[in-house]
PDB file of C-alpha atoms in Angstrom:
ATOM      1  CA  UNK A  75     147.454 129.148 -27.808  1.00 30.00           C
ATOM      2  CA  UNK A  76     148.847 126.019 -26.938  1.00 30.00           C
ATOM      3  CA  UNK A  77     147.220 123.189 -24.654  1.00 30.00           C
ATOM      4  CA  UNK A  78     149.076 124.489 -21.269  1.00 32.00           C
ATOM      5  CA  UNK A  79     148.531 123.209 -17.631  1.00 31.00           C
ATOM      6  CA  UNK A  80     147.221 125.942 -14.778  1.00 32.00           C
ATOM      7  CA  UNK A  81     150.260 126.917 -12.252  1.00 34.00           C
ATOM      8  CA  UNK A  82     151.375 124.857  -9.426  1.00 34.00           C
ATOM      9  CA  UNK A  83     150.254 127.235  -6.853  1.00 37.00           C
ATOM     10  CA  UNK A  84     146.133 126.833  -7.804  1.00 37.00           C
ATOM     11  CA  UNK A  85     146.918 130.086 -10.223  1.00 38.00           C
ATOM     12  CA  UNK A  86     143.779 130.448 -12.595  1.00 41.00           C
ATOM     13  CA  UNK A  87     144.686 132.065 -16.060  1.00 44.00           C
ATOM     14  CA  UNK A  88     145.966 135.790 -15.967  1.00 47.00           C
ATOM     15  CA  UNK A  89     143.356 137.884 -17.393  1.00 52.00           C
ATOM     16  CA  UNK A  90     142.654 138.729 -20.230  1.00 64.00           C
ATOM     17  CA  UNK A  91     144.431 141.867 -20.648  1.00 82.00           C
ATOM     18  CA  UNK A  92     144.038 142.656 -25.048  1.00 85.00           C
ATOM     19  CA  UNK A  93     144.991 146.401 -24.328  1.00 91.00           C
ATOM     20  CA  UNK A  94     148.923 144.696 -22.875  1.00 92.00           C
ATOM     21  CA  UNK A  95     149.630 143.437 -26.020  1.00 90.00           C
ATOM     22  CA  UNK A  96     150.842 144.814 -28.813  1.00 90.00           C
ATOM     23  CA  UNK A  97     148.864 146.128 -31.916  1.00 92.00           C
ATOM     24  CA  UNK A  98     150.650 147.304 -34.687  1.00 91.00           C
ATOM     25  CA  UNK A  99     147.712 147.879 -36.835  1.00 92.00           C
ATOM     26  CA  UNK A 100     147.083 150.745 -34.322  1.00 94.00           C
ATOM     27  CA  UNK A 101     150.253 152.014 -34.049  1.00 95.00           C
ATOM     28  CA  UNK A 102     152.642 154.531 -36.003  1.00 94.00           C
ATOM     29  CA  UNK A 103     155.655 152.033 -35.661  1.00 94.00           C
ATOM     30  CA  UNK A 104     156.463 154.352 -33.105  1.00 94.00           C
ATOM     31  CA  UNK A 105     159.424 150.861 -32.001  1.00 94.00           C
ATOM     32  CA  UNK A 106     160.914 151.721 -35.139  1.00 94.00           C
ATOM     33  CA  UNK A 107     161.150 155.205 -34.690  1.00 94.00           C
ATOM     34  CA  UNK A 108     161.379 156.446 -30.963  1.00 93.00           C
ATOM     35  CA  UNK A 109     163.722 153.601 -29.858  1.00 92.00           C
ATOM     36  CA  UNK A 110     167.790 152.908 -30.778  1.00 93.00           C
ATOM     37  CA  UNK A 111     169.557 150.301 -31.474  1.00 91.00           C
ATOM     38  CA  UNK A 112     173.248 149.762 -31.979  1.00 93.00           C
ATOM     39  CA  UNK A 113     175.143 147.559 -34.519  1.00 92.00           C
ATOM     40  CA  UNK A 114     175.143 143.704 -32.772  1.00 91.00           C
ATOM     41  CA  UNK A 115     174.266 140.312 -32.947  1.00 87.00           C
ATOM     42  CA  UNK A 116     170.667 141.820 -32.415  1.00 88.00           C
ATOM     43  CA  UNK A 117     170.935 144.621 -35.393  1.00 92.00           C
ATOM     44  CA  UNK A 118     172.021 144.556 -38.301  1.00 91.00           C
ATOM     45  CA  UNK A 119     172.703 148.816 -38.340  1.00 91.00           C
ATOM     46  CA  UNK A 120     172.726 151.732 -35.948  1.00 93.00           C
ATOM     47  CA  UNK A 121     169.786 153.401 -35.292  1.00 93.00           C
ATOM     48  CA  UNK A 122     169.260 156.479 -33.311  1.00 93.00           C
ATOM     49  CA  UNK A 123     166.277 157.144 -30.912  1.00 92.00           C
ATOM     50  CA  UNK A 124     164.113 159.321 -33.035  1.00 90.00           C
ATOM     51  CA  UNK A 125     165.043 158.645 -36.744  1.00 92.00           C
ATOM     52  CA  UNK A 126     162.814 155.651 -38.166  1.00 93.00           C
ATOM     53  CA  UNK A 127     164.010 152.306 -39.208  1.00 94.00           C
ATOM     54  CA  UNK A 128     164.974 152.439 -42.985  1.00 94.00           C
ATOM     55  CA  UNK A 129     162.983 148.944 -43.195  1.00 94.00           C
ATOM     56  CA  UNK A 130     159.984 151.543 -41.630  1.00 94.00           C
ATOM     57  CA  UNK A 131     157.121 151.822 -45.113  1.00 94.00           C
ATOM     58  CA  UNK A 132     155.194 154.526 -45.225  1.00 91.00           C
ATOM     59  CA  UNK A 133     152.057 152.650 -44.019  1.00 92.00           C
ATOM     60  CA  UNK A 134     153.885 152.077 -40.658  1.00 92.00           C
ATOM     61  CA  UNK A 135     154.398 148.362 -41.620  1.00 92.00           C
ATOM     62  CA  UNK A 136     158.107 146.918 -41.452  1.00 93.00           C
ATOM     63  CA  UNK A 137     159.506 145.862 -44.874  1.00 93.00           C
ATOM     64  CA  UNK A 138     161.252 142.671 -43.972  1.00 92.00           C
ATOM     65  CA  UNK A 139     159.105 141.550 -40.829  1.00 89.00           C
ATOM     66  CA  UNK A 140     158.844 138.067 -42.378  1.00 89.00           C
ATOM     67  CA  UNK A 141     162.887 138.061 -42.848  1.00 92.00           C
ATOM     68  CA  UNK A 142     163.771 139.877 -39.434  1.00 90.00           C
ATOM     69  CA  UNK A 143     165.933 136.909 -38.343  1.00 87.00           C
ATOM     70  CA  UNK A 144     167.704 136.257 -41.757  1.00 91.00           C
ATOM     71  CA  UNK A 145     168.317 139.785 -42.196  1.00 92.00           C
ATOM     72  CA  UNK A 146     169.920 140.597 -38.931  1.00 92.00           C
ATOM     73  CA  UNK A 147     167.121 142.071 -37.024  1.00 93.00           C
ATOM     74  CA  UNK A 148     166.791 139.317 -34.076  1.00 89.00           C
ATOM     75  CA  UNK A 149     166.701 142.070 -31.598  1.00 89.00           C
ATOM     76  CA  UNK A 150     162.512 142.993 -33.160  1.00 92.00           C
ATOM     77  CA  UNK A 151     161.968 139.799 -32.794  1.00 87.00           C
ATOM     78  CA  UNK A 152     161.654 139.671 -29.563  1.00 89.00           C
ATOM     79  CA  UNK A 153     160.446 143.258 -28.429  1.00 91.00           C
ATOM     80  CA  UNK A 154     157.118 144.095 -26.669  1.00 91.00           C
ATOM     81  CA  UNK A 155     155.480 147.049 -26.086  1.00 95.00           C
ATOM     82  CA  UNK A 156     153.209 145.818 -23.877  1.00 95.00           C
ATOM     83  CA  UNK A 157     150.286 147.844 -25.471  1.00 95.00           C
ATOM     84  CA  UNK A 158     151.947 150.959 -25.505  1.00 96.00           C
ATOM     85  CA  UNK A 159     152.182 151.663 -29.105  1.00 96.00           C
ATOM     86  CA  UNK A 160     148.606 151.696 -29.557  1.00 96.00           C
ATOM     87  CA  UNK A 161     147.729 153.517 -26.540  1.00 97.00           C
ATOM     88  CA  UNK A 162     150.446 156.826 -27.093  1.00 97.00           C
ATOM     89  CA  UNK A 163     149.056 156.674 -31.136  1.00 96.00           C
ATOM     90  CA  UNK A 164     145.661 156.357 -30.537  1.00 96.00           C
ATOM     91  CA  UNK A 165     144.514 157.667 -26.975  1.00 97.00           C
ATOM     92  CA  UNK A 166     147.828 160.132 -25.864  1.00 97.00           C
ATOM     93  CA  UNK A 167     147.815 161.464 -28.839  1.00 95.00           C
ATOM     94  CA  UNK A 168     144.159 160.900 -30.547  1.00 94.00           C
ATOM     95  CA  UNK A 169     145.291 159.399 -33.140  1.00 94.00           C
ATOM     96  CA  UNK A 170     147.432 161.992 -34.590  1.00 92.00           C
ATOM     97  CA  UNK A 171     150.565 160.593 -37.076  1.00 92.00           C
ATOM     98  CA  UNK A 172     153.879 161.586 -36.557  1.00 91.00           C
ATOM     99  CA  UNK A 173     154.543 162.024 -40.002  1.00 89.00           C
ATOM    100  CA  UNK A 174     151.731 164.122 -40.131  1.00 88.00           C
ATOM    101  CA  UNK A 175     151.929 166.556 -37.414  1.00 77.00           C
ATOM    102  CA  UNK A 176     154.589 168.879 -36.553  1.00 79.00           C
ATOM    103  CA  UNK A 177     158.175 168.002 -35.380  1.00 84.00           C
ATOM    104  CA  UNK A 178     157.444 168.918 -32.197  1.00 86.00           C
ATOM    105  CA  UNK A 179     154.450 166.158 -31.573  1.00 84.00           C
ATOM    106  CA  UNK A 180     156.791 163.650 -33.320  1.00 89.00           C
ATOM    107  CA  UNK A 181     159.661 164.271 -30.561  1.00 91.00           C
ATOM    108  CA  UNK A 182     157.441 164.044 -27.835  1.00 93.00           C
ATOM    109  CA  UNK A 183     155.313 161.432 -29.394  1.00 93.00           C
ATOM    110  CA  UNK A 184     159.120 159.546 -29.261  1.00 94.00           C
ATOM    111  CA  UNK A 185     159.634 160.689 -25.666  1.00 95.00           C
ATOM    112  CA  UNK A 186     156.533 159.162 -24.500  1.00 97.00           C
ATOM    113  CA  UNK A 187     156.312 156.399 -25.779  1.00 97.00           C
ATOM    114  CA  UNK A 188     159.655 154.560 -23.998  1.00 96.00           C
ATOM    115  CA  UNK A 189     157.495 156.041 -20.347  1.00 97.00           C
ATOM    116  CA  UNK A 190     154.054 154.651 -21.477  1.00 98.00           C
ATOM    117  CA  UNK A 191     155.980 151.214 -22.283  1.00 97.00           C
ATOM    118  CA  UNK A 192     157.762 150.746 -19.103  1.00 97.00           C
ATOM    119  CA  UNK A 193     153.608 151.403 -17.224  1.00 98.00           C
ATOM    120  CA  UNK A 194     152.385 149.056 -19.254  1.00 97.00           C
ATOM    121  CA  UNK A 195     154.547 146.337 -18.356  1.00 96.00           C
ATOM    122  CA  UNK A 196     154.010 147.280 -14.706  1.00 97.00           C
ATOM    123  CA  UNK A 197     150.774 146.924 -15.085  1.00 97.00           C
ATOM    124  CA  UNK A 198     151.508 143.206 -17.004  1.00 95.00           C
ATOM    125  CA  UNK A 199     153.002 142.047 -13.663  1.00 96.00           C
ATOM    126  CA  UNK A 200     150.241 143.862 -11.725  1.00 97.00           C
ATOM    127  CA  UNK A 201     147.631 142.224 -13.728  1.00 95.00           C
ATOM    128  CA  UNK A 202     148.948 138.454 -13.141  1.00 95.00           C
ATOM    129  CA  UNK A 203     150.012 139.319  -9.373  1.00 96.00           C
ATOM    130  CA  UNK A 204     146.676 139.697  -9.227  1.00 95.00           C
ATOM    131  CA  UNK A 205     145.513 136.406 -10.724  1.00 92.00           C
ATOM    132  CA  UNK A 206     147.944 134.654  -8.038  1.00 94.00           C
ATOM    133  CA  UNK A 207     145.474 132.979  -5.212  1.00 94.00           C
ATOM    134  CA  UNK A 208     148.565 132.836  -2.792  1.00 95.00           C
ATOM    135  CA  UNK A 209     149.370 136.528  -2.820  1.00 96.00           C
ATOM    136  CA  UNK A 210     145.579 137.258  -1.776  1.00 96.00           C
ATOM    137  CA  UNK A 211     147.027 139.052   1.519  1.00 97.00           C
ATOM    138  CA  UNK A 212     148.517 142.170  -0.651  1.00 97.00           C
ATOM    139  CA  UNK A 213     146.064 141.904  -3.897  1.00 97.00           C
ATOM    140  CA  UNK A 214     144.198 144.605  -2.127  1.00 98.00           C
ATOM    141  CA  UNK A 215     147.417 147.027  -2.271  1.00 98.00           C
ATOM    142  CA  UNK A 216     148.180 145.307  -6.054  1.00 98.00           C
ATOM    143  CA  UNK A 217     144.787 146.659  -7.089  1.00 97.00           C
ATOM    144  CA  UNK A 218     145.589 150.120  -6.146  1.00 98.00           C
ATOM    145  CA  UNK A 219     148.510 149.929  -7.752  1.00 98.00           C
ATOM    146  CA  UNK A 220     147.609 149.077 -11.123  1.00 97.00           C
ATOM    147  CA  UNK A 221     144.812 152.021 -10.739  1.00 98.00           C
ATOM    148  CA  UNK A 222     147.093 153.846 -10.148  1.00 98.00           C
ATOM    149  CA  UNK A 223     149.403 153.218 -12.458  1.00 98.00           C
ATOM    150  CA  UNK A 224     145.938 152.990 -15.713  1.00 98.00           C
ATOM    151  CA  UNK A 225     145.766 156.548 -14.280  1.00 98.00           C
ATOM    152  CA  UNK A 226     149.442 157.707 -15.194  1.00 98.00           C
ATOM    153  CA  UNK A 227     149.378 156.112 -18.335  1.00 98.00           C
ATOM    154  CA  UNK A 228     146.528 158.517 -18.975  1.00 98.00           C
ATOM    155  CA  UNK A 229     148.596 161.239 -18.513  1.00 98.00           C
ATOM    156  CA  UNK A 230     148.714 163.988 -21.086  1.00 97.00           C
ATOM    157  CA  UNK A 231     151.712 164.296 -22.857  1.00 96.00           C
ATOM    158  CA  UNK A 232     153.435 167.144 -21.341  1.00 95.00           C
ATOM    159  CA  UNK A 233     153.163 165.347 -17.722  1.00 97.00           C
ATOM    160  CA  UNK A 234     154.353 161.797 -19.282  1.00 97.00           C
ATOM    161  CA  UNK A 235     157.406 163.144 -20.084  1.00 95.00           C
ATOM    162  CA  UNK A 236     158.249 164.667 -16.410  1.00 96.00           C
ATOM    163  CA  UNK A 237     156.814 161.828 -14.972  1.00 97.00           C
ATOM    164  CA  UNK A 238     159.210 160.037 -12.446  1.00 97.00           C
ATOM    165  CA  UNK A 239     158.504 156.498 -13.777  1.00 97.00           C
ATOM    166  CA  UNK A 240     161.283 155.214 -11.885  1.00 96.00           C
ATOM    167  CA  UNK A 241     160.279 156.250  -8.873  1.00 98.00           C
ATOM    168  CA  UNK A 242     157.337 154.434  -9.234  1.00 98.00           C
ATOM    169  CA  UNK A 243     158.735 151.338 -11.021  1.00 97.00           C
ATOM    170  CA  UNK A 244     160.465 151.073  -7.434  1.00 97.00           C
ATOM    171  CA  UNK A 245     157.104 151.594  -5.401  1.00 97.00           C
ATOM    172  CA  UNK A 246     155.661 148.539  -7.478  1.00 98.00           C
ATOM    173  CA  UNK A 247     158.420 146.355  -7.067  1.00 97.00           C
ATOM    174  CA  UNK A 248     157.868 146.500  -3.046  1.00 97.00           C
ATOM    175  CA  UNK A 249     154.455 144.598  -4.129  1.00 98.00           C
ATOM    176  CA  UNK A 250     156.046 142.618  -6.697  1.00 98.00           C
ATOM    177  CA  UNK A 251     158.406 141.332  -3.911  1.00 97.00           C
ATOM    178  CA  UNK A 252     156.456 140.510  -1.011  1.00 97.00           C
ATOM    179  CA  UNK A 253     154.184 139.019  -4.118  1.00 97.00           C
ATOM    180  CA  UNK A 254     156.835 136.559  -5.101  1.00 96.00           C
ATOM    181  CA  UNK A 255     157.383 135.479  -1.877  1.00 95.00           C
ATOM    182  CA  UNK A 256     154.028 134.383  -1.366  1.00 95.00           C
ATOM    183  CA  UNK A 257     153.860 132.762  -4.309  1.00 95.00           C
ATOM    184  CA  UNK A 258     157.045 130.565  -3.962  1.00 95.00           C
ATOM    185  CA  UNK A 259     156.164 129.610  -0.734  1.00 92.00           C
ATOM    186  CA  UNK A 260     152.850 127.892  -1.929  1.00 92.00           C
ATOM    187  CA  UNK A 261     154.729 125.634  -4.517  1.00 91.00           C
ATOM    188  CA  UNK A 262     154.161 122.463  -3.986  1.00 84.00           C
ATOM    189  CA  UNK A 263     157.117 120.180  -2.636  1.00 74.00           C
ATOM    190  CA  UNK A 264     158.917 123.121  -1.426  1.00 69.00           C
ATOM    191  CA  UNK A 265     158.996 123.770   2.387  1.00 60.00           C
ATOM    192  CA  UNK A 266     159.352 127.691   2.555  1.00 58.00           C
ATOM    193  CA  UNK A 267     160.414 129.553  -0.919  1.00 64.00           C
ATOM    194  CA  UNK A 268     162.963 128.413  -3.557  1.00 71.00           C
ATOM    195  CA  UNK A 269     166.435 129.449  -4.263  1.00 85.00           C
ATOM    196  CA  UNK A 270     167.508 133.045  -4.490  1.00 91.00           C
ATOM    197  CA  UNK A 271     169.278 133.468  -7.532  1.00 94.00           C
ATOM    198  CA  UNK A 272     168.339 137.286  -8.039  1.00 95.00           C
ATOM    199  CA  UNK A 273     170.757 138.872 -10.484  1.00 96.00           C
ATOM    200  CA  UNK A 274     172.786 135.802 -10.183  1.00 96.00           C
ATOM    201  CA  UNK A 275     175.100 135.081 -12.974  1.00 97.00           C
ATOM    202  CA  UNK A 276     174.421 132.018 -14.919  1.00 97.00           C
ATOM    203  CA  UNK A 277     175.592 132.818 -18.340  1.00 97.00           C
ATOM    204  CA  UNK A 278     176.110 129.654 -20.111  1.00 97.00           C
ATOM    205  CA  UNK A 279     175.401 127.458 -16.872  1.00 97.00           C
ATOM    206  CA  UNK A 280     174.455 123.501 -16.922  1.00 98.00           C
ATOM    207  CA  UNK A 281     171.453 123.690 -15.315  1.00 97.00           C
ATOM    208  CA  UNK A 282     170.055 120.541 -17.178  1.00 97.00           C
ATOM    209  CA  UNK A 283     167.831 118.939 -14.997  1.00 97.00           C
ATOM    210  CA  UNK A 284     167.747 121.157 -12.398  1.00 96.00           C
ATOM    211  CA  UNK A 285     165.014 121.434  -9.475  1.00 95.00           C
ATOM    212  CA  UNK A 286     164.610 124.986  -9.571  1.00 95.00           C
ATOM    213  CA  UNK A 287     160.671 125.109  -8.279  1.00 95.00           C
ATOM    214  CA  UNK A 288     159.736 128.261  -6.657  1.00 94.00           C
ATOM    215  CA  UNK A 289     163.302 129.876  -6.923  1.00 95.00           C
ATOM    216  CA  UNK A 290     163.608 133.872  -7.765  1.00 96.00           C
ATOM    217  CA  UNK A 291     165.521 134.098 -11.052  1.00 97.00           C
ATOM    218  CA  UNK A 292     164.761 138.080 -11.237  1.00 97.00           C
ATOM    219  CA  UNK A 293     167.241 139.805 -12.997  1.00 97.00           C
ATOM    220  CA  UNK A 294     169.359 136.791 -13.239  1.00 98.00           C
ATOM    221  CA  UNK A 295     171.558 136.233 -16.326  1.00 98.00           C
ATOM    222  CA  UNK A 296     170.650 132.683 -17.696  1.00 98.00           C
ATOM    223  CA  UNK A 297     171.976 133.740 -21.009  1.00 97.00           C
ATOM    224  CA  UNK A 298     172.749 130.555 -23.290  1.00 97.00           C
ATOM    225  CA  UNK A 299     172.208 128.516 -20.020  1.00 98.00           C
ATOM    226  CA  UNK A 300     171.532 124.777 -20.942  1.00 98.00           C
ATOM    227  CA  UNK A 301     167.931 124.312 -18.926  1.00 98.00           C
ATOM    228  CA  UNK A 302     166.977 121.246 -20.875  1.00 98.00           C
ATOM    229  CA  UNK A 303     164.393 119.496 -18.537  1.00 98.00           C
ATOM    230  CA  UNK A 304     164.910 122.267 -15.477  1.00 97.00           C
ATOM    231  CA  UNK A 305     161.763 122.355 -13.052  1.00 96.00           C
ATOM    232  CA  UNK A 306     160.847 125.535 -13.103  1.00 96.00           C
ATOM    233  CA  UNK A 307     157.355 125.511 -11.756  1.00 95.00           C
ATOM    234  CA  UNK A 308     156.563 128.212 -10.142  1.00 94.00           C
ATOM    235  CA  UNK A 309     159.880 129.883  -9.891  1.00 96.00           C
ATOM    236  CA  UNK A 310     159.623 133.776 -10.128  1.00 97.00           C
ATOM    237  CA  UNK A 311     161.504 135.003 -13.640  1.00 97.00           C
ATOM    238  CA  UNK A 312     161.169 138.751 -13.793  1.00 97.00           C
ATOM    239  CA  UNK A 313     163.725 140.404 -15.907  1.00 96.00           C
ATOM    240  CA  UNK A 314     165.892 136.866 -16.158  1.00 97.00           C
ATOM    241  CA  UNK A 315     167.349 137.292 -19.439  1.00 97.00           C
ATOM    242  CA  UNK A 316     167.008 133.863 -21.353  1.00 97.00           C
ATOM    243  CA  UNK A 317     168.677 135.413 -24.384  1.00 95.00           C
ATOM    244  CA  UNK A 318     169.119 131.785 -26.525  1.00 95.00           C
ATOM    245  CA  UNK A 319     168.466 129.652 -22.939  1.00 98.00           C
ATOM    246  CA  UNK A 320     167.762 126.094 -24.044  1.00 98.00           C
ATOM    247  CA  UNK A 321     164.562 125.269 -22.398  1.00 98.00           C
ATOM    248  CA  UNK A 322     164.300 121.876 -24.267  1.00 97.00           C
ATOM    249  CA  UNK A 323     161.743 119.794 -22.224  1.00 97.00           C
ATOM    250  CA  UNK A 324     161.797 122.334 -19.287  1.00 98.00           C
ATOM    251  CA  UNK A 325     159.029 122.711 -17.006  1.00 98.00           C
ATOM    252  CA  UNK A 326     157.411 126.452 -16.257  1.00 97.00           C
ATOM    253  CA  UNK A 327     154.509 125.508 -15.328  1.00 94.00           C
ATOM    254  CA  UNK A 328     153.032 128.008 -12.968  1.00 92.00           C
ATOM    255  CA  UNK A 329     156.324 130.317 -13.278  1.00 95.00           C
ATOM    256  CA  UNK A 330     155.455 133.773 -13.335  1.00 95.00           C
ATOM    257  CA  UNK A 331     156.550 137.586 -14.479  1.00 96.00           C
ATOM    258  CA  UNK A 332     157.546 135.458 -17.342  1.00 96.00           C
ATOM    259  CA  UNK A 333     156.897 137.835 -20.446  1.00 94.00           C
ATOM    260  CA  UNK A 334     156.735 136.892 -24.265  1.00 92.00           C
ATOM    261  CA  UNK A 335     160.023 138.755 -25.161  1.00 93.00           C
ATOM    262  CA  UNK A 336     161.896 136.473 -22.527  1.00 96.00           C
ATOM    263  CA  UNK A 337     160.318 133.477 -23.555  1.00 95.00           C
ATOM    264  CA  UNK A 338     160.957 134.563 -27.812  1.00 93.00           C
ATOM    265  CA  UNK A 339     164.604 135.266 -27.112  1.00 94.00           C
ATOM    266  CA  UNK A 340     165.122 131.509 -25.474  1.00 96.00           C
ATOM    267  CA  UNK A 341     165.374 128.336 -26.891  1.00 96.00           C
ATOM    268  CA  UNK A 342     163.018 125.563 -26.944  1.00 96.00           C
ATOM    269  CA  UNK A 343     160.420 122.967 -28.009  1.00 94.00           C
ATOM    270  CA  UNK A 344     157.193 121.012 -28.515  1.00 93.00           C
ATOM    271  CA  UNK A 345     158.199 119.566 -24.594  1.00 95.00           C
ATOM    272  CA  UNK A 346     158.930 122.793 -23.014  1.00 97.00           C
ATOM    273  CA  UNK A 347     156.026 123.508 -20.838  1.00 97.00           C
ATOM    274  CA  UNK A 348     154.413 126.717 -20.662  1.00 95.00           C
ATOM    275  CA  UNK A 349     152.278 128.574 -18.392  1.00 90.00           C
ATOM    276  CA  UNK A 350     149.482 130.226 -19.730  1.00 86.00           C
ATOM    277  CA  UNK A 351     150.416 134.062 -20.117  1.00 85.00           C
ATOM    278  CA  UNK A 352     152.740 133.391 -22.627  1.00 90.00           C
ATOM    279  CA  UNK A 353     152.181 131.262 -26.164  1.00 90.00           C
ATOM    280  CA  UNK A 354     154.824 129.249 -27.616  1.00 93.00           C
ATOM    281  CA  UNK A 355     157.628 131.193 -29.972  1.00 92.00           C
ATOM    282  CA  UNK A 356     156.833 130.142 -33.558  1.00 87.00           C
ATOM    283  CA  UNK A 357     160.491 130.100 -34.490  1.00 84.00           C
ATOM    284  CA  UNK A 358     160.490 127.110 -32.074  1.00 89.00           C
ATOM    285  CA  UNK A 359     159.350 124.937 -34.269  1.00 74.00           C
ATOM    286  CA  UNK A 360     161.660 125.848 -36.841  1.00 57.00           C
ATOM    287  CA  UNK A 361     164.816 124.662 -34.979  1.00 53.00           C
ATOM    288  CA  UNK A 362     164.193 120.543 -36.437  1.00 46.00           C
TER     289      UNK A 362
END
């Protein structure tokens, strides 16, 4: 990982969480099968959820994963499962294959794994809520929380797929919130919180140079946005979509519920500073 600074809000690193990344030597490609994916700039064919990827090789490895970009497959590129692949192969389903096992265990396996995904990347954002010294007041209700939501994730199959994971993506993001707000407020050189830009739309906005410390950018649409040299330290990014954002020389220092598939679908460089839960895009480098 690259040499990156600590957050502007006294953040330490967010833990070390292995087990929320994914593993794909310990997983039945279960992205390429259980998932779909339409025709797009993002895929190159249409895929329904169920049927495997044609580029899908027996040993569960993906044919063209060094040519994914040239070939039309952007849209893997930047995909996460947050774990979850591993954990519905190996512990939902001890380890049974799909192609293995009836058709029955490979429809459910496909069922579960979308549910298992979306509690893993709760418990992402749990996990670095709790790493975030300002939000000490509710780390208490965080931490119940993310047992609670390790526990569901532990579900059996049968109960994973009647399991109202909305309902409690909704209960979560009460702490994610009132989690964001103490965050922002600590940033340094801001009197009270940043901007609120939540689900704002900033498709292909010049932001260049922007002071944008401590502002909520959840949900917002920042795609193509020109961000070259923003100040985004400590600005709260869940679900912004930064789908080729140019964050040339941008600062994120300290920004948070910033996730690897946001940062791989942006745009950016050797200048573009990071905060430590995410590792710079390799393609990056690449761009000349």
């Amino acid at each position: 990982m690259p040499d990156q600074t600590a957050g502007t809000a006294g953040r330490p690193d967010v833990p070390h969480r292995p087990d929320l990344r994914g593993d794909c030597a310990n997983c039945f490609g279960l992205c390429c099968v259980a998932l779909p994916f339409a025709a797009s700039a993002d895929f190159a064919l249409d895929k329904p959820a169920g049927k495997p990827c044609p580029n899908l090789q027996s040993d569960h490895r993906c044919g063209i994963h060094a040519r994914l970009r040239q070939k039309g497959f952007t849209g893997c590129t930047v995909y996460d499962c947050f774990g979850a692949g591993q954990k519905v192969s190996q512990v939902t389903f001890a380890g049974r294959d799909w192609r293995d096992g009836s058709r029955e265990d490979a429809r459910r396996m496909s069922e579960v794994f979308p549910v298992v995904r979306q509690l893993h990347e709760l418990l992402w954002y749990l996990t670095e809520a709790l790493g975030l010294p300002a939000a000490r007041a509710v780390h208490a209700d965080l931490r119940r929380a993310l047992e609670k939501t390790e526990r569901l994730a532990l579900l059996p199959p049968e109960e994973l797929t009647e399991l109202d994971v909305g309902a409690h993506r909704q209960d979560v993001n009460v702490l994610l919130l009132r989690t964001s707000e103490l965050a922002r407020s600590a940033v340094p050189g801001r009197k009270g919180r940043g901007k609120d830009r939540r689900g704002a739309d900033l498709i292909g906005a010049r932001l260049r140079g922007a002071d944008l410390r401590g502002a909520s950018l959840r949900g917002a649409y920042l795609i193509a946005a020109d961000l070259t040299g923003a100040d985004l330290r400590g600005a709260d990014l869940i679900g912004a979509d930064l789908r080729d954002a140019d964050l040339t020389d941008a600062d994120l220092t300290g920004a948070f519920f910033l996730t690897q598939p946001q940062l791989d679908a942006a745009r950016g460089g050797e200048g573009t500073r990071l905060p430590v839960s995410v590792t710079r895009p390799v393609h990056w480098a690449a761009r000349g």
